[in-house]
């Protein structure tokens, strides 16, 4: 993701237009990310809104404009996990999605059987194409630990789908 230091600095100083620009830049991606964790469009929208509220409240704590992406994803991740813990709901996917589906229903159902952190790590690595260094600021883990966890999650996913599944995206996810 691209960073625009000027508007991020203005946001940190309290400029509301810069905050709107920041929301426009990150809302859709965060929404897809939260949907991947929660499996529910409306909950994902709520978490994105809460994420931006928390970011605005803590804007003075941001020291490095380069870390805004990791900071946003970290807030979205912890807020999503808090919602799951609070509601303890079953993850039932809804038909509404952020754009056209990126994956098949079968793959989505398999992903929903993984733990939320496993799903979010796979999403960050495969869909967002984040480096392990970028992911380490979200999950507060070493790059080596993340690499190992992502590999385990991919293996779990591959086992869930079975070896006969031929979807090209599955091959990309579990390679």
Coordinates of C-alpha atoms in Angstrom, one line a residue:
X1 CA 0.0 0.0 0.0
X2 CA 1.2 3.4 -0.7
X3 CA 1.8 6.0 1.9
X4 CA 1.4 9.7 1.4
X5 CA 3.4 11.3 4.2
X6 CA 2.0 14.8 3.7
X7 CA -1.6 13.9 4.4
X8 CA -0.7 11.4 7.1
X9 CA 1.3 14.1 8.9
X10 CA -1.7 16.5 8.5
X11 CA -4.0 13.8 9.9
X12 CA -1.7 13.4 12.9
X13 CA -2.0 17.1 13.5
X14 CA -5.8 16.9 13.4
X15 CA -6.7 17.9 9.9
X16 CA -10.1 16.4 9.2
X17 CA -9.7 16.6 5.4
X18 CA -6.5 14.5 5.7
X19 CA -8.5 12.0 7.8
X20 CA -11.1 11.7 5.1
X21 CA -8.4 11.1 2.6
X22 CA -6.9 8.5 4.8
X23 CA -10.3 6.7 5.2
X24 CA -10.8 6.8 1.4
X25 CA -7.4 5.3 0.9
X26 CA -7.8 2.4 3.3
X27 CA -11.5 1.7 3.8
X28 CA -12.0 -0.8 1.1
X29 CA -8.9 -2.8 1.8
X30 CA -9.6 -2.9 5.5
X31 CA -13.2 -3.9 4.8
X32 CA -12.1 -6.9 2.7
X33 CA -9.5 -7.8 5.4
X34 CA -12.2 -7.7 8.2
X35 CA -14.7 -9.6 6.0
X36 CA -12.1 -12.3 5.6
X37 CA -11.7 -12.6 9.4
X38 CA -15.4 -12.2 10.3
X39 CA -17.2 -13.7 7.3
X40 CA -19.9 -11.1 7.7
X41 CA -20.2 -8.0 5.6
X42 CA -22.0 -5.9 8.2
X43 CA -19.7 -6.8 11.0
X44 CA -16.7 -6.0 8.7
X45 CA -18.2 -2.5 8.0
X46 CA -18.7 -1.9 11.8
X47 CA -15.1 -3.0 12.5
X48 CA -13.7 -0.7 9.8
X49 CA -15.6 2.3 11.3
X50 CA -14.4 1.4 14.8
X51 CA -10.9 1.1 13.5
X52 CA -10.9 4.6 12.1
X53 CA -12.4 6.0 15.3
X54 CA -9.6 4.3 17.3
X55 CA -7.0 5.6 14.9
X56 CA -8.3 9.1 15.1
X57 CA -8.4 9.0 18.9
X58 CA -4.8 7.7 19.0
X59 CA -3.4 9.8 16.2
X60 CA -0.9 11.6 18.5
X61 CA 0.7 8.2 19.3
X62 CA 1.8 7.7 15.6
X63 CA 5.5 8.4 15.5
X64 CA 6.4 7.2 12.0
X65 CA 4.1 7.9 9.0
X66 CA 5.6 4.8 7.3
X67 CA 3.9 2.6 9.9
X68 CA 0.4 3.8 9.3
X69 CA -0.6 0.6 7.3
X70 CA 0.6 -1.8 10.0
X71 CA -1.1 0.4 12.7
X72 CA -4.4 0.3 10.8
X73 CA -4.3 -3.5 10.2
X74 CA -3.3 -4.1 13.8
X75 CA -6.3 -2.1 15.1
X76 CA -8.6 -3.8 12.6
X77 CA -7.3 -7.2 13.5
X78 CA -7.6 -6.8 17.3
X79 CA -11.1 -5.2 16.9
X80 CA -12.2 -8.1 14.8
X81 CA -10.9 -10.7 17.3
X82 CA -12.6 -8.7 20.1
X83 CA -15.9 -8.8 18.2
X84 CA -15.6 -12.6 17.7
X85 CA -14.8 -13.1 21.4
X86 CA -17.7 -10.8 22.5
X87 CA -20.3 -12.4 20.2
X88 CA -19.0 -15.9 20.1
X89 CA -21.1 -16.2 16.9
X90 CA -20.9 -18.9 14.2
X91 CA -19.2 -17.6 11.1
X92 CA -21.9 -17.7 8.5
X93 CA -21.0 -16.0 5.3
X94 CA -23.4 -13.5 3.8
X95 CA -24.1 -13.0 0.1
X96 CA -23.1 -9.3 0.1
X97 CA -19.4 -8.8 -0.5
X98 CA -17.1 -5.9 -1.1
X99 CA -16.8 -6.5 -4.8
X100 CA -17.0 -9.6 -6.9
X101 CA -15.8 -12.6 -4.9
X102 CA -12.1 -13.3 -5.0
X103 CA -12.5 -17.0 -4.2
X104 CA -15.0 -19.8 -4.7
X105 CA -17.6 -20.6 -2.1
X106 CA -15.9 -23.9 -1.4
X107 CA -12.6 -22.2 -0.6
X108 CA -14.4 -19.5 1.4
X109 CA -16.1 -22.2 3.5
X110 CA -12.7 -24.0 4.1
X111 CA -11.1 -20.7 5.1
X112 CA -14.0 -20.1 7.6
X113 CA -13.0 -23.4 9.4
X114 CA -9.5 -21.9 10.1
X115 CA -8.9 -19.8 13.2
X116 CA -9.4 -16.0 12.6
X117 CA -5.7 -15.4 12.9
X118 CA -4.9 -18.1 10.4
X119 CA -7.4 -16.6 7.9
X120 CA -6.1 -13.1 8.4
X121 CA -2.5 -14.2 7.9
X122 CA -3.3 -16.0 4.7
X123 CA -5.2 -13.0 3.5
X124 CA -2.4 -10.6 4.3
X125 CA 0.2 -12.8 2.6
X126 CA -1.8 -14.0 -0.5
X127 CA -4.3 -11.2 -1.2
X128 CA -2.6 -8.2 0.1
X129 CA 0.9 -9.6 -0.8
X130 CA 2.4 -8.3 2.4
X131 CA 5.9 -9.1 3.3
X132 CA 6.6 -11.0 6.6
X133 CA 8.2 -7.8 7.8
X134 CA 5.0 -5.8 7.2
X135 CA 3.0 -8.6 8.9
X136 CA 5.3 -8.6 12.0
X137 CA 4.1 -5.1 12.9
X138 CA 0.4 -6.3 12.7
X139 CA 0.8 -9.5 14.7
X140 CA 3.8 -8.5 16.9
X141 CA 5.7 -11.7 16.0
X142 CA 9.0 -12.4 14.4
X143 CA 9.2 -12.9 10.6
X144 CA 10.3 -16.5 11.1
X145 CA 7.4 -17.3 13.4
X146 CA 5.0 -15.8 10.9
X147 CA 6.5 -17.7 8.1
X148 CA 6.0 -20.9 10.0
X149 CA 2.4 -20.0 11.0
X150 CA 1.5 -19.1 7.4
X151 CA 2.9 -22.4 6.1
X152 CA 1.0 -24.4 8.8
X153 CA -2.2 -22.5 7.9
X154 CA -1.7 -23.2 4.2
X155 CA -1.2 -26.9 5.0
X156 CA -4.4 -27.0 7.0
X157 CA -6.3 -25.4 4.2
X158 CA -4.8 -27.9 1.7
X159 CA -5.9 -30.8 3.9
X160 CA -9.4 -29.4 4.3
X161 CA -9.8 -29.0 0.6
X162 CA -8.3 -32.3 -0.3
X163 CA -5.8 -33.1 -3.0
X164 CA -8.4 -33.4 -5.8
X165 CA -9.4 -29.7 -5.7
X166 CA -8.2 -28.0 -8.9
X167 CA -9.1 -24.4 -8.4
X168 CA -6.2 -22.2 -9.6
X169 CA -6.6 -19.8 -6.6
X170 CA -6.3 -22.8 -4.2
X171 CA -3.1 -23.7 -5.9
X172 CA -1.8 -20.2 -5.4
X173 CA -2.9 -20.1 -1.7
X174 CA -1.5 -23.5 -0.7
X175 CA 1.7 -23.5 -2.8

